[in-house]
Coordinates of C-alpha atoms in Angstrom, one line a residue:
M16 CA 0.7 20.7 -42.7
N17 CA 4.0 21.5 -40.9
E18 CA 5.5 18.1 -40.0
K19 CA 7.1 19.7 -36.9
L20 CA 3.6 20.0 -35.4
L21 CA 3.6 16.2 -34.9
H22 CA 7.0 15.9 -33.3
T23 CA 8.4 16.9 -29.9
P24 CA 11.7 18.8 -29.4
E25 CA 14.9 16.9 -28.7
G26 CA 15.1 15.5 -25.2
V27 CA 11.3 15.3 -24.5
R28 CA 8.8 12.6 -25.2
D29 CA 5.1 11.6 -25.0
I30 CA 4.1 8.9 -22.6
Y31 CA 0.8 7.2 -23.1
G32 CA -1.1 3.9 -23.0
T33 CA 0.2 0.9 -21.1
E34 CA 3.5 2.7 -20.4
C35 CA 1.7 5.6 -18.8
L36 CA -0.5 3.3 -16.7
E37 CA 2.6 1.3 -15.5
R38 CA 4.4 4.5 -14.7
H39 CA 1.6 5.9 -12.6
E40 CA 1.3 2.5 -10.8
I41 CA 5.0 2.6 -9.9
I42 CA 4.8 6.2 -8.8
S43 CA 1.8 5.3 -6.6
R44 CA 3.8 2.5 -4.9
I45 CA 6.8 4.8 -4.3
K46 CA 4.6 7.4 -2.7
K47 CA 3.2 4.8 -0.4
V48 CA 6.7 3.9 0.7
L49 CA 7.7 7.5 1.4
K50 CA 4.4 7.9 3.3
S51 CA 5.3 4.8 5.4
Y52 CA 8.5 6.6 6.5
A53 CA 6.3 9.6 7.6
Y54 CA 7.4 12.0 4.9
S55 CA 5.1 14.9 4.2
D56 CA 4.4 16.1 0.6
I57 CA 5.6 19.5 -0.6
E58 CA 5.2 21.1 -4.0
T59 CA 7.5 23.8 -5.3
P60 CA 7.3 25.9 -8.5
A61 CA 8.6 24.5 -11.8
F62 CA 10.5 27.7 -12.3
E63 CA 12.3 29.9 -9.8
Y64 CA 14.9 32.7 -9.7
F65 CA 18.2 31.8 -11.2
D66 CA 20.0 32.3 -7.9
I67 CA 18.2 29.4 -6.3
F68 CA 20.0 27.0 -8.7
N69 CA 23.4 28.6 -9.3
M70 CA 26.4 26.4 -8.9
D71 CA 27.2 26.9 -5.3
K72 CA 23.7 25.4 -4.5
G73 CA 24.8 22.2 -6.2
S74 CA 22.7 22.4 -9.3
A75 CA 23.5 22.2 -13.0
P76 CA 26.0 24.5 -14.8
S77 CA 24.4 27.7 -16.2
N78 CA 24.7 26.5 -19.8
E79 CA 22.6 23.5 -18.9
M80 CA 19.7 25.5 -17.5
Y81 CA 16.6 26.7 -19.4
K82 CA 16.6 30.4 -18.7
F83 CA 14.1 33.1 -19.5
F84 CA 13.0 36.5 -18.2
D85 CA 9.9 37.9 -16.6
R86 CA 8.5 41.3 -17.3
N87 CA 10.7 42.9 -14.7
N88 CA 13.8 41.4 -16.3
N89 CA 14.4 38.9 -13.5
T90 CA 16.2 35.8 -14.7
L91 CA 14.1 32.7 -14.2
V92 CA 15.1 29.1 -14.6
L93 CA 13.1 25.9 -15.2
R94 CA 14.3 23.8 -12.2
P95 CA 17.2 21.5 -13.1
D96 CA 17.0 20.0 -9.7
I97 CA 14.4 20.0 -6.9
T98 CA 16.5 19.8 -3.8
P99 CA 17.5 23.6 -3.8
S100 CA 13.8 24.4 -3.9
I101 CA 13.1 22.2 -0.9
A102 CA 16.0 23.8 0.9
R103 CA 14.5 27.2 0.2
S104 CA 11.1 26.1 1.4
A105 CA 12.4 24.6 4.6
A106 CA 14.3 27.7 5.4
K107 CA 11.2 29.8 4.7
Y108 CA 8.5 27.8 6.5
F109 CA 10.5 26.0 9.3
P110 CA 13.1 28.7 10.3
D111 CA 13.1 27.8 14.0
E112 CA 12.4 24.1 13.9
E113 CA 15.3 22.2 15.4
L114 CA 13.8 18.7 15.4
P115 CA 13.7 16.5 12.2
I116 CA 11.7 17.7 9.2
R117 CA 10.7 15.1 6.6
L118 CA 9.6 16.4 3.2
S119 CA 8.9 14.4 0.0
Y120 CA 8.2 15.6 -3.5
M121 CA 7.5 14.7 -7.0
G122 CA 8.1 16.9 -10.0
R123 CA 9.7 17.4 -13.4
T124 CA 13.2 18.7 -13.9
F125 CA 14.7 20.3 -17.0
K126 CA 18.3 20.3 -18.1
N127 CA 19.6 21.5 -21.5
E128 CA 21.8 18.4 -22.0
P129 CA 24.5 18.4 -24.8
L130 CA 23.1 17.5 -28.2
H131 CA 23.3 13.9 -29.6
Q132 CA 23.9 12.2 -26.2
G133 CA 20.4 10.6 -26.1
K134 CA 19.6 12.1 -22.7
L135 CA 16.2 13.3 -21.8
H136 CA 16.0 17.1 -21.1
E137 CA 12.8 16.6 -19.1
T138 CA 12.7 14.0 -16.4
T139 CA 10.4 13.1 -13.5
Q140 CA 11.9 12.8 -10.1
I141 CA 10.5 11.6 -6.8
G142 CA 12.5 12.2 -3.7
C143 CA 12.7 13.0 0.0
E144 CA 14.8 15.2 2.3
L145 CA 15.5 14.6 6.0
I146 CA 16.5 17.9 7.6
N147 CA 17.8 18.6 11.1
D148 CA 19.3 15.1 11.6
D149 CA 23.0 14.6 11.3
S150 CA 23.2 11.1 12.7
S151 CA 24.5 7.9 11.0
A152 CA 21.1 6.4 11.9
A153 CA 19.5 9.0 9.6
D154 CA 22.0 8.0 6.8
A155 CA 21.1 4.4 7.3
E156 CA 17.3 5.0 7.3
M157 CA 17.6 7.0 4.1
L158 CA 19.4 4.1 2.4
A159 CA 16.8 1.6 3.8
C160 CA 14.1 3.8 2.2
V161 CA 16.0 3.6 -1.1
V162 CA 16.0 -0.2 -0.9
D163 CA 12.2 -0.3 -0.2
V164 CA 11.5 2.2 -3.0
I165 CA 13.4 0.1 -5.6
R166 CA 11.8 -3.1 -4.4
V167 CA 8.3 -1.9 -4.8
S168 CA 9.0 -1.2 -8.5
G169 CA 9.6 -4.9 -9.0
L170 CA 13.4 -4.7 -9.4
K171 CA 15.3 -7.4 -7.6
D172 CA 18.8 -7.2 -9.0
F173 CA 20.3 -3.9 -7.9
Q174 CA 23.0 -2.5 -5.8
I175 CA 23.4 0.7 -3.8
V176 CA 26.9 2.0 -3.9
I177 CA 28.0 4.3 -1.0
G178 CA 30.9 6.7 -0.9
E179 CA 32.1 9.3 1.6
V180 CA 33.7 12.5 0.3
E181 CA 35.2 13.4 3.6
F182 CA 37.6 10.4 3.3
F183 CA 39.1 11.9 0.1
K184 CA 39.1 15.4 1.6
G185 CA 41.0 14.0 4.6
I186 CA 43.6 12.3 2.5
I187 CA 44.1 15.5 0.5
E188 CA 44.3 17.5 3.7
E189 CA 47.0 15.2 5.1
A190 CA 49.0 15.4 1.9
G191 CA 48.9 19.3 1.9
I192 CA 47.9 19.3 -1.8
D193 CA 46.7 22.6 -3.4
K194 CA 43.3 23.1 -5.1
D195 CA 44.6 22.7 -8.6
A196 CA 46.3 19.4 -7.9
E197 CA 43.3 18.2 -5.9
A198 CA 41.1 18.8 -8.9
E199 CA 43.4 16.9 -11.2
I200 CA 43.5 13.9 -8.8
R201 CA 39.7 14.0 -8.4
D202 CA 39.3 13.9 -12.2
F203 CA 41.6 10.9 -12.5
I204 CA 39.7 9.0 -9.8
Q205 CA 36.2 9.9 -11.2
L206 CA 37.3 8.8 -14.7
R207 CA 38.8 5.6 -13.2
N208 CA 42.1 6.4 -14.9
F209 CA 44.2 4.9 -12.2
F210 CA 47.3 4.5 -14.4
G211 CA 47.2 8.2 -15.1
L212 CA 46.6 8.9 -11.4
Q213 CA 49.7 6.9 -10.3
E214 CA 51.9 8.7 -12.9
Y215 CA 50.6 12.1 -11.7
I216 CA 51.0 11.3 -8.0
K217 CA 54.6 10.2 -8.5
K218 CA 55.5 13.7 -9.7
L219 CA 54.0 15.5 -6.7
D220 CA 56.2 16.7 -3.8
I221 CA 54.3 15.0 -1.0
N222 CA 55.3 12.4 1.6
E223 CA 55.4 8.7 0.6
S224 CA 52.5 7.7 2.9
S225 CA 50.2 10.2 1.2
K226 CA 51.3 9.0 -2.2
E227 CA 50.5 5.4 -1.2
A228 CA 47.1 6.5 0.1
L229 CA 46.2 8.4 -3.1
C230 CA 47.5 5.6 -5.4
S231 CA 45.3 3.1 -3.5
F232 CA 42.0 4.5 -4.7
D233 CA 41.8 1.7 -7.3
K234 CA 41.3 -0.7 -4.4
F235 CA 38.8 1.4 -2.4
F236 CA 35.7 -0.2 -3.7
G237 CA 33.9 -3.4 -3.0
S238 CA 32.3 -5.0 0.1
V239 CA 32.4 -3.6 3.7
D240 CA 35.7 -5.5 4.3
M241 CA 37.4 -2.9 2.0
L242 CA 36.8 -0.3 4.7
D243 CA 39.3 -2.1 7.0
H244 CA 42.0 -1.7 4.4
A245 CA 41.1 2.0 3.9
E246 CA 41.7 2.6 7.6
T247 CA 45.3 1.4 7.3
V248 CA 46.5 3.9 4.7
T249 CA 45.9 7.1 6.7
K250 CA 46.1 8.6 10.1
N251 CA 44.1 11.7 9.2
E252 CA 41.2 12.2 11.7
K253 CA 38.8 13.4 9.1
A254 CA 39.4 10.4 6.8
L255 CA 39.2 7.9 9.7
T256 CA 36.0 9.5 11.0
A257 CA 34.5 9.1 7.6
I258 CA 35.3 5.3 7.5
S259 CA 34.0 4.9 11.1
R260 CA 30.7 6.5 10.1
L261 CA 30.3 4.3 7.1
K262 CA 30.7 1.3 9.3
K263 CA 28.1 2.6 11.7
V264 CA 25.7 3.1 8.7
Y265 CA 26.4 -0.5 7.6
N266 CA 25.7 -1.9 11.0
V267 CA 22.3 -0.1 11.2
L268 CA 21.5 -1.4 7.7
K269 CA 22.0 -4.9 9.1
F270 CA 19.2 -4.3 11.5
Y271 CA 17.0 -3.7 8.4
G272 CA 18.4 -6.9 6.8
Y273 CA 19.5 -4.8 3.8
E274 CA 23.3 -5.3 4.0
D275 CA 23.3 -7.6 0.9
C276 CA 22.2 -4.6 -1.3
I277 CA 25.1 -2.5 -0.3
G278 CA 28.6 -1.9 -1.8
F279 CA 31.2 0.8 -1.2
D280 CA 33.2 3.1 -3.4
L281 CA 35.4 5.7 -1.7
G282 CA 36.3 7.1 -5.2
M283 CA 32.6 8.2 -5.7
L284 CA 33.2 11.9 -5.7
N285 CA 30.2 13.1 -7.6
G286 CA 29.0 16.5 -6.4
Y287 CA 32.3 16.9 -4.6
G288 CA 31.7 20.6 -3.7
Y289 CA 28.1 20.0 -2.8
Y290 CA 28.0 16.8 -0.6
T291 CA 29.5 16.9 2.8
G292 CA 29.6 13.3 3.8
I293 CA 27.9 10.1 2.6
V294 CA 27.0 10.0 -1.1
F295 CA 25.2 7.1 -2.8
R296 CA 23.9 5.8 -6.2
A297 CA 21.7 2.9 -7.0
F298 CA 22.4 0.8 -10.1
T299 CA 20.6 -2.0 -11.9
Y300 CA 20.5 -3.7 -15.3
G301 CA 18.9 -2.0 -18.3
T302 CA 20.0 1.6 -17.9
G303 CA 23.4 3.2 -18.2
S304 CA 22.6 5.8 -15.5
A305 CA 21.9 5.5 -11.7
I306 CA 18.2 5.1 -11.0
V307 CA 18.7 6.8 -7.6
R308 CA 21.1 9.6 -6.5
G309 CA 21.5 11.0 -3.1
G310 CA 23.8 12.1 -0.3
R311 CA 24.3 14.4 2.7
Y312 CA 24.5 18.1 2.0
N313 CA 24.9 19.8 5.4
N314 CA 25.8 23.2 4.0
L315 CA 23.0 23.8 1.5
L316 CA 20.3 25.2 3.8
A317 CA 22.7 27.7 5.3
K318 CA 22.8 29.4 1.9
F319 CA 19.1 30.1 2.5
G320 CA 19.5 31.3 6.0
K321 CA 18.9 28.1 8.0
D322 CA 22.0 26.3 9.3
A323 CA 20.7 22.7 9.3
P324 CA 22.2 19.3 8.3
S325 CA 20.3 17.4 5.6
I326 CA 20.3 14.2 3.6
G327 CA 18.1 13.2 0.7
F328 CA 17.7 11.3 -2.5
A329 CA 15.9 11.5 -5.8
I330 CA 14.5 8.6 -7.9
I331 CA 14.8 9.3 -11.6
I332 CA 11.5 7.7 -12.7
D333 CA 12.4 7.7 -16.4
D334 CA 15.5 5.6 -15.8
L335 CA 13.7 3.4 -13.3
M336 CA 10.9 2.6 -15.8
M337 CA 13.5 1.9 -18.5
A338 CA 15.1 -0.7 -16.2
V339 CA 11.7 -2.2 -15.3
S340 CA 10.9 -2.5 -19.0
R341 CA 14.2 -3.9 -20.2
Q342 CA 14.2 -6.5 -17.4
H343 CA 10.7 -7.6 -18.5
I344 CA 9.2 -7.0 -15.1
K345 CA 5.4 -7.2 -15.2
V346 CA 3.7 -4.2 -13.6
D347 CA 0.2 -5.1 -12.4
T348 CA -1.8 -2.0 -12.9
D349 CA -4.9 -3.5 -11.3
T350 CA -7.3 -1.9 -13.8
N351 CA -10.9 -3.0 -14.4
R352 CA -12.1 -1.4 -17.7
A353 CA -15.4 -1.9 -19.5
L354 CA -16.5 -0.8 -23.0
V355 CA -20.2 -0.1 -23.4
I356 CA -21.5 -0.1 -27.0
Y357 CA -25.0 1.2 -27.7
E358 CA -27.3 2.5 -30.5
I359 CA -28.9 5.9 -30.0
K360 CA -32.3 4.4 -29.2
N361 CA -30.7 2.6 -26.3
Q362 CA -28.7 5.5 -24.9
K363 CA -30.6 5.7 -21.6
S364 CA -29.9 2.0 -20.8
A365 CA -26.3 2.4 -21.8
V366 CA -25.8 5.4 -19.5
L367 CA -27.5 3.6 -16.6
L368 CA -25.3 0.6 -17.1
A369 CA -22.1 2.7 -17.3
E370 CA -23.1 4.5 -14.1
K371 CA -23.7 1.3 -12.2
L372 CA -20.3 0.0 -13.4
R373 CA -18.6 3.2 -12.3
E374 CA -20.2 3.0 -8.9
R375 CA -18.5 -0.4 -8.5
G376 CA -15.1 1.0 -9.4
V377 CA -15.1 -0.1 -13.0
E378 CA -13.7 2.3 -15.6
A379 CA -16.6 2.5 -18.1
S380 CA -16.3 4.0 -21.6
L381 CA -19.4 4.7 -23.6
I382 CA -19.3 4.5 -27.4
R383 CA -22.2 5.0 -29.7
K384 CA -22.3 2.2 -32.3
S385 CA -21.7 3.2 -35.9
S386 CA -23.0 1.2 -38.9
R387 CA -19.6 1.6 -40.4
H388 CA -18.0 -0.7 -37.8
T389 CA -18.8 -4.4 -37.1
V390 CA -19.0 -6.0 -33.6
A391 CA -15.7 -7.7 -34.5
E392 CA -14.0 -4.3 -35.0
Y393 CA -15.3 -3.1 -31.7
E394 CA -13.9 -6.3 -30.0
E395 CA -10.6 -5.6 -31.7
Y396 CA -10.7 -2.0 -30.4
A397 CA -11.4 -3.4 -26.9
R398 CA -8.3 -5.7 -27.2
R399 CA -6.2 -2.8 -28.5
Y400 CA -7.0 -0.5 -25.6
E401 CA -7.0 -3.3 -23.0
F402 CA -10.6 -3.3 -21.8
D403 CA -11.4 -6.3 -19.6
R404 CA -15.0 -6.7 -21.0
M405 CA -17.4 -5.3 -23.5
Y406 CA -21.1 -4.7 -23.3
I407 CA -23.4 -4.2 -26.3
V408 CA -26.7 -2.7 -25.2
K409 CA -29.6 -4.0 -27.4
D410 CA -33.4 -3.6 -27.6
D411 CA -35.5 -4.3 -24.5
D412 CA -32.5 -3.6 -22.2
E413 CA -30.8 -6.7 -23.5
V414 CA -27.0 -6.7 -23.2
D415 CA -24.5 -8.8 -25.0
E416 CA -21.4 -9.1 -22.7
S417 CA -18.1 -10.0 -24.2
F418 CA -15.1 -10.5 -21.9
V419 CA -11.6 -9.6 -22.9
I420 CA -9.4 -12.1 -21.0
S421 CA -5.7 -12.3 -21.9
K422 CA -6.6 -10.5 -25.1
E423 CA -9.1 -13.2 -26.2
I424 CA -12.8 -12.6 -26.5
A425 CA -15.5 -14.9 -25.1
D426 CA -19.1 -14.0 -25.9
L427 CA -21.8 -14.3 -23.3
K428 CA -25.4 -13.2 -23.2
A429 CA -26.8 -11.4 -20.1
K430 CA -30.1 -9.8 -19.2
Y431 CA -29.9 -6.4 -17.6
S432 CA -32.5 -4.3 -15.8
D433 CA -32.3 -1.2 -13.5
N434 CA -32.7 -3.4 -10.4
D435 CA -30.1 -6.0 -11.3
Q436 CA -26.3 -5.8 -10.9
P437 CA -24.8 -5.4 -14.4
G438 CA -22.7 -8.3 -15.6
G439 CA -23.0 -11.0 -12.9
A440 CA -19.5 -12.1 -13.5
L441 CA -18.0 -8.7 -12.6

């Protein structure tokens, strides 16, 4: 047999058993949170035309996309991101709507990541988009929703870091720096190479106040108090408006009581050409990547013919679950599972028992008893697959009931008939 048949390609994986149960439980909790914020579900295709995801739409570089062709030679792409698909759908189905549109989604994304980096090429994302609302209140509500989403996963130690790309753009505008120098400065800041940044800034032919502002980015992170300092380094209206907006967002978050979860980083310039205002990431222990990514992208829908402001975020379920696992957070899956063992002559009684169990919300599995396996082996099987109890259907409708509690078996005898409730201790 070809050994490759048992293995998955690099960057994808199987999820099963307890991990799969816990994953579905967390996803269910997150969906309830999004529903509580009045978001409506939308589903978009797993693959679309290449132009939906090209770089000016904010998606992945072309060489990180999985591309293929249809029979008409159109270039198709497995979606590397879901937000452009949501933007396309909003422009198509709500072209004249001027009041807020709330859309939530869940789906898999696909990116052909560089080899040997250990990154998944297929990930599951859940997210939401708030369209037609450009207010700071909308920004704050989106961040509050992020806090609620993370908390329902069981995570307690996390921080949401907020940036504002318009602050950096204002500083650059005030300094009169060209595009090439701007890109160099942005790279230094994103790499946190502040020594290199200062050396580079000193060589630029710009005024001293702009040099001071650009060299201060190593100090532009921390608590809300940092924003007061940031206001003192510039007189640019765009930059000052960005700081003022962040303060408004923070004040609204105080109404929610979520200010302790918030930090600021004005050097967070991820998606610089895509985001048009606030940008944020959520971090916790146990994963080297952000578990939530989001921000405001007021120019995206215009590319699909609808000029509308938007803000959204995506939860990367794979990274979230890794953090939950590594922090040893117990996920209560609230399952009630029963294993029903029977011999062929007692099949009818076994089926009736299983059906009564299922009517009561119990997940019942029927297994015909084999002479090759002992009762002890079936009990071990029940432990292994985390059944809560086991029934053995015997002659004259007699049932042996074994309970699996905390992985230990306790044997009990019970009499079962069509008119009785099965397993009185259920």
